[in-house]
Amino acid sequence: MGHHSFVDIRDLVDSVLELTVVGSFSRVGSAVRRRVFDWDQPRLGVLTGKTALVTGPTSGLGRQVTGELAGLGARVVLVGRSSERLTTVRDELIARHGGDRFPVVVADMGSLASVEAATREILATESRLDVLIDNAGAIFPERTIGPDGIESTFATLVVGPFALVGGVLPLLRSTGGARVIAVTSGGQYAQPLDVDDLEFRRGVYNGTRAYARAKRAQVSLIREWARRLGHTGIRFDSMHPGWAATPGLNEALPVFAKAMGPLLRTPAEGTDTLVWLASTPAR
């Protein structure tokens, strides 16, 4: 009886935080939940011998989680647009963690040809893929069309990642117990998934809303991946980091970032769930 009461109290605290939104998404939620649920840090070396792939690893949450996974022993495939920035991250990781286990793969997630080339490279060079983290994102202030004739937000956040996951499926299947994790945004709760207007053709375009809509589509696809391929042993999850202090947030929503100030989560607080998902065996 006492155990059940304790579980109920924890769930109640979690539900109250979620209802307040600010309490849930800010660093308050992270701190309270860590205390209430008694979260443990991942065991050192838990990812030794395993391979993770991170898109958008050169700044913000992507850079943070890349360092965390490297610290847990993983080989981390760095996928991003800029060869120079990727090389800088790789060199920093080698200097900090030792060992050249951070291969660079240049890819623009908004271009199908680029994603397909990256996929071929990954399949040719990697023998396993335990974790794929779909993290890369962008907010376009004006509606733009990508190289494939697709609106750039939807192309970068939805179409490109879908092609990447589909392309490396053979590697995920053969690894056993692999995980695909999509880093989404709390903003997706405020936007519907309009399947008749996925590319924001109707109405006045708004970059922040387009981003939130694309994230809603991303989460829906993760559910569909799980429904169709859950039986293969691959686990598909999505998570959102709450409101974390990152260069992306400062650039996209400077007024909001300034107003929230110290309530914003640190990058480490924003990626704690992501690291937990990546380092916990799929089940």
Coordinates of N, CA, C and O in Angstrom, one line a residue, residues 6 10 30-41 276:
F6 N 3.4 6.0 -2.8 CA 4.5 6.7 -3.2 C 4.6 6.9 -4.7 O 4.8 8.0 -5.2
R10 N 4.3 10.5 -6.9 CA 5.3 10.9 -7.9 C 4.6 11.2 -9.2 O 4.9 12.2 -9.9
S30 N 13.0 19.8 -14.5 CA 14.1 18.9 -14.5 C 14.7 18.6 -13.1 O 14.9 17.4 -12.8
A31 N 14.8 19.6 -12.3 CA 15.3 19.5 -11.0 C 14.4 18.7 -10.1 O 14.8 17.8 -9.3
V32 N 13.1 19.0 -10.1 CA 12.1 18.4 -9.3 C 12.0 16.9 -9.7 O 11.9 16.0 -8.8
R33 N 11.9 16.6 -11.0 CA 11.7 15.2 -11.4 C 12.9 14.4 -11.1 O 12.8 13.2 -10.7
R34 N 14.1 15.0 -11.2 CA 15.3 14.3 -10.8 C 15.3 13.8 -9.4 O 15.7 12.7 -9.0
R35 N 14.8 14.7 -8.5 CA 14.7 14.4 -7.1 C 13.6 13.4 -6.8 O 13.8 12.5 -6.0
V36 N 12.5 13.7 -7.3 CA 11.3 12.9 -7.0 C 11.5 11.4 -7.5 O 11.1 10.4 -6.9
F37 N 12.0 11.3 -8.8 CA 12.1 10.0 -9.4 C 13.5 9.3 -9.1 O 13.7 8.2 -9.5
D38 N 14.4 10.0 -8.4 CA 15.6 9.5 -8.0 C 16.4 8.9 -9.2 O 16.9 7.8 -9.2
W39 N 16.5 9.8 -10.2 CA 17.2 9.4 -11.5 C 18.7 9.1 -11.2 O 19.4 9.8 -10.4
D40 N 19.2 8.1 -11.8 CA 20.6 7.8 -11.7 C 21.4 8.2 -13.0 O 20.8 8.3 -14.0
Q41 N 22.7 8.5 -12.8 CA 23.5 8.8 -13.9 C 23.9 7.5 -14.7 O 24.0 6.4 -14.0
W276 N 19.8 9.2 -21.4 CA 19.2 8.0 -20.7 C 18.6 7.0 -21.8 O 18.9 5.8 -21.7

